[in-house]
Short mmCIF file of C-alpha atoms and ligand atoms in Angstrom, two decimals:
data_model
loop_
_atom_site.label_atom_id
_atom_site.label_comp_id
_atom_site.label_asym_id
_atom_site.label_seq_id
_atom_site.Cartn_x
_atom_site.Cartn_y
_atom_site.Cartn_z
CA MET J 1 -68.59 124.84 -11.85
CA PHE J 2 -67.88 124.60 -7.45
CA THR J 3 -65.20 122.20 -6.00
CA LEU J 4 -64.86 120.83 -2.49
CA THR J 5 -62.51 123.32 -0.56
CA PRO J 6 -59.93 121.29 1.54
CA LEU J 7 -59.70 121.41 5.04
CA PRO J 8 -57.22 123.94 6.06
CA TYR J 9 -55.85 122.19 8.41
CA ALA J 10 -54.86 118.45 8.17
CA PRO J 11 -58.14 116.26 9.88
CA GLU J 12 -56.93 114.61 13.43
CA ALA J 13 -55.68 118.61 13.96
CA LEU J 14 -58.74 119.34 15.90
CA GLU J 15 -59.30 116.15 18.18
CA PRO J 16 -60.49 115.68 20.22
CA ALA J 17 -63.07 117.87 20.22
CA ILE J 18 -63.73 116.42 16.25
CA SER J 19 -62.25 113.43 15.70
CA ALA J 20 -60.86 112.72 12.49
CA ARG J 21 -63.65 110.50 11.39
CA THR J 22 -66.25 112.86 11.55
CA LEU J 23 -64.39 115.01 9.02
CA GLU J 24 -63.94 112.60 6.74
CA PHE J 25 -67.23 111.47 6.62
CA HIS J 26 -68.39 115.52 7.69
CA HIS J 27 -66.43 117.36 4.71
CA GLY J 28 -65.32 113.89 2.08
CA LYS J 29 -69.03 112.98 2.38
CA HIS J 30 -71.66 115.23 2.99
CA LEU J 31 -70.28 118.86 1.84
CA ALA J 32 -68.44 116.90 -1.39
CA THR J 33 -72.67 115.39 -2.06
CA TYR J 34 -73.28 119.18 -1.85
CA VAL J 35 -71.60 120.38 -3.88
CA LYS J 36 -71.61 117.90 -6.16
CA ASN J 37 -76.11 118.42 -6.20
CA LEU J 38 -75.37 122.11 -6.81
CA ASN J 39 -73.23 121.85 -10.35
CA ALA J 40 -75.77 119.22 -11.16
CA ALA J 41 -78.36 121.84 -10.16
CA ILE J 42 -77.25 125.43 -12.10
CA GLU J 43 -74.54 122.96 -15.05
CA GLY J 44 -76.52 124.79 -18.61
CA THR J 45 -78.40 127.77 -16.57
CA PRO J 46 -77.33 131.44 -15.76
CA LEU J 47 -76.10 130.42 -12.60
CA ALA J 48 -73.93 128.52 -13.61
CA ASP J 49 -71.67 131.37 -13.62
CA LEU J 50 -72.88 133.28 -10.73
CA SER J 51 -70.76 133.48 -6.27
CA LEU J 52 -72.53 131.24 -4.28
CA GLU J 53 -73.84 134.54 -2.46
CA GLU J 54 -75.76 135.73 -5.50
CA ILE J 55 -76.94 131.79 -6.46
CA ILE J 56 -78.38 131.61 -3.09
CA VAL J 57 -80.01 135.02 -3.39
CA LYS J 58 -81.44 134.03 -7.31
CA ALA J 59 -82.29 130.91 -5.43
CA VAL J 60 -84.85 132.90 -2.37
CA GLU J 61 -86.26 134.80 -5.57
CA GLY J 62 -86.51 131.80 -7.78
CA GLY J 63 -88.04 129.59 -5.07
CA LEU J 64 -85.72 126.88 -6.35
CA THR J 65 -85.33 125.01 -3.57
CA ALA J 66 -82.57 122.23 -4.76
CA VAL J 67 -80.38 125.03 -6.32
CA PHE J 68 -81.42 126.92 -2.86
CA ASN J 69 -80.15 123.82 0.14
CA ASN J 70 -77.20 122.68 -1.76
CA ALA J 71 -75.64 126.34 -2.29
CA GLY J 72 -76.73 127.42 1.53
CA GLN J 73 -75.22 123.51 2.36
CA VAL J 74 -71.80 124.27 0.18
CA LEU J 75 -71.64 128.01 1.79
CA ASN J 76 -72.72 126.79 5.40
CA HIS J 77 -70.02 123.63 5.28
CA ASN J 78 -67.12 126.17 3.72
CA MET J 79 -68.05 129.18 6.60
CA TYR J 80 -68.25 126.55 9.06
CA PHE J 81 -64.77 123.53 8.51
CA GLU J 82 -62.99 127.78 7.64
CA GLN J 83 -63.60 129.10 11.01
CA PHE J 84 -61.66 126.45 13.52
CA ALA J 85 -57.68 125.99 13.72
CA PRO J 86 -55.70 123.28 15.27
CA GLU J 87 -53.92 124.98 18.82
CA VAL J 88 -55.93 127.97 18.63
CA GLY J 89 -55.91 127.57 22.28
CA GLN J 90 -52.44 128.55 22.78
CA LYS J 91 -52.11 131.46 20.82
CA THR J 92 -51.88 134.53 23.32
CA ALA J 93 -51.91 137.66 20.50
CA VAL J 94 -54.83 139.83 20.19
CA SER J 95 -54.69 141.61 17.06
CA ALA J 96 -57.26 145.31 16.47
CA LYS J 97 -59.91 142.82 14.19
CA VAL J 98 -60.45 140.51 16.60
CA SER J 99 -60.29 143.01 19.38
CA ALA J 100 -63.23 144.84 17.18
CA LEU J 101 -65.28 142.05 17.05
CA LYS J 102 -64.59 141.36 21.28
CA SER J 103 -65.90 145.03 21.68
CA ALA J 104 -68.87 144.39 19.49
CA LEU J 105 -69.37 140.87 20.92
CA GLU J 106 -69.54 143.10 24.44
CA ALA J 107 -72.11 145.68 23.06
CA ALA J 108 -74.57 142.75 21.93
CA PHE J 109 -74.85 140.71 24.49
CA GLY J 110 -73.16 142.18 27.63
CA SER J 111 -69.70 140.09 27.59
CA ILE J 112 -68.00 137.20 25.79
CA GLU J 113 -69.02 134.77 28.13
CA SER J 114 -72.93 135.85 27.69
CA PHE J 115 -72.34 135.39 24.02
CA LYS J 116 -71.16 132.32 24.31
CA SER J 117 -73.90 130.96 26.33
CA GLN J 118 -76.72 132.38 24.26
CA PHE J 119 -75.11 130.81 20.72
CA ALA J 120 -74.87 127.97 22.64
CA ALA J 121 -78.30 127.73 24.29
CA ALA J 122 -79.69 128.88 20.46
CA GLY J 123 -77.51 126.11 19.20
CA ALA J 124 -78.75 123.54 21.31
CA GLY J 125 -82.24 124.50 20.64
CA VAL J 126 -82.49 124.04 16.89
CA PHE J 127 -85.31 121.23 16.86
CA GLY J 128 -84.01 119.06 13.95
CA SER J 129 -81.63 119.91 11.18
CA GLY J 130 -79.77 123.37 11.38
CA TRP J 131 -77.37 125.99 12.32
CA VAL J 132 -77.43 128.71 14.49
CA TRP J 133 -75.35 131.80 13.74
CA LEU J 134 -73.47 135.11 14.50
CA GLN J 135 -74.62 137.56 12.03
CA ALA J 136 -74.33 141.22 11.57
CA ASP J 137 -76.48 143.25 10.15
CA SER J 138 -75.04 146.97 7.53
CA GLU J 139 -73.98 148.55 10.47
CA ASN J 140 -72.11 145.57 11.86
CA ARG J 141 -75.13 144.85 14.62
CA LEU J 142 -74.73 141.23 15.96
CA SER J 143 -77.57 138.95 16.16
CA ILE J 144 -77.84 135.48 17.31
CA ALA J 145 -80.41 133.22 15.23
CA LYS J 146 -81.08 130.15 14.48
CA TYR J 147 -81.93 128.39 10.80
CA SER J 148 -83.77 125.32 9.52
CA GLY J 149 -82.18 123.15 6.89
CA ALA J 150 -79.98 124.57 4.86
CA ASP J 151 -81.46 128.30 5.85
CA ASN J 152 -77.97 131.11 6.42
CA PRO J 153 -77.68 135.40 7.85
CA VAL J 154 -76.85 135.04 3.30
CA ALA J 155 -80.29 134.10 2.06
CA HIS J 156 -81.99 137.36 5.08
CA GLY J 157 -79.70 139.85 3.01
CA LEU J 158 -76.91 139.44 5.94
CA ARG J 159 -73.73 138.54 7.55
CA PRO J 160 -72.83 135.16 8.43
CA ILE J 161 -69.81 135.60 11.03
CA LEU J 162 -69.39 132.22 12.71
CA THR J 163 -71.80 129.34 12.12
CA PHE J 164 -71.50 125.95 14.18
CA ASP J 165 -73.34 123.56 12.62
CA VAL J 166 -76.19 121.24 14.18
CA TRP J 167 -77.42 118.31 12.01
CA GLU J 168 -76.46 115.23 12.89
CA HIS J 169 -74.10 114.54 10.95
CA ALA J 170 -71.95 117.08 12.22
CA TYR J 171 -71.46 115.47 15.76
CA TYR J 172 -73.04 112.08 16.29
CA LEU J 173 -70.28 110.24 15.82
CA ASP J 174 -68.78 112.13 18.19
CA TYR J 175 -71.08 112.85 20.91
CA GLN J 176 -73.90 110.79 20.08
CA ASN J 177 -76.80 112.61 21.56
CA ARG J 178 -74.96 114.98 23.22
CA ARG J 179 -75.60 117.97 21.17
CA PRO J 180 -74.91 120.78 24.12
CA ASP J 181 -71.13 119.12 24.98
CA TYR J 182 -70.70 119.22 20.79
CA LEU J 183 -71.53 122.68 20.76
CA ALA J 184 -69.14 123.82 24.22
CA THR J 185 -66.54 121.95 23.15
CA LEU J 186 -66.11 123.94 19.96
CA TRP J 187 -64.99 126.44 21.27
CA GLN J 188 -61.83 124.72 22.23
CA ILE J 189 -61.23 125.42 18.20
CA VAL J 190 -62.67 128.67 16.98
CA ASN J 191 -60.08 130.36 14.68
CA TRP J 192 -60.82 134.00 16.90
CA GLU J 193 -58.19 135.71 14.05
CA LEU J 194 -60.46 134.37 11.15
CA VAL J 195 -64.27 134.84 12.69
CA ALA J 196 -63.07 138.60 13.36
CA SER J 197 -61.88 138.60 9.27
CA ARG J 198 -65.69 138.35 8.54
CA LEU J 199 -67.27 141.64 10.69
MN1 MN I 1 -72.60 119.45 8.08
#
């Protein structure tokens, strides 16, 4: 059985980029429902003993749509909420891990600013509900991808590194229809140490 992973910060810690009210609904209601529905879908089946990643792969292989959607959304949201931190902008020390990520981003996208603008543009371009991801292949080559619904890099044999949720529930209370503003603001709260640890 899966449980709701607690937020690693207080609900108001990410304001004004993400409000406490948005987090209360997004984490406390939307993610909690995905966890509940995933448990209901796998209870009493062989999937109940597997990790989220393993369940996603099995769901792809078996065409198990309900399992895939809920397992994908639990993994996506766990990674999304985990990768933010308050007061990130005040950090000055850059670890070796972050340096390695920066080098990989510069190799793939030319510069950090170019990566950020390509990533945000991809997120703005997701049609309807979905996610924009930075993903890595087995050689640690980075790419940006748009995924619909609950889809994610794990379902495509790739490693998930960074993601911005572009379902409307992620931003509508704070930004209404201004998805590009939401995406541009999220850079202020990204915990690069945490993101670099996924590379
Ligand atoms: Mn969401």
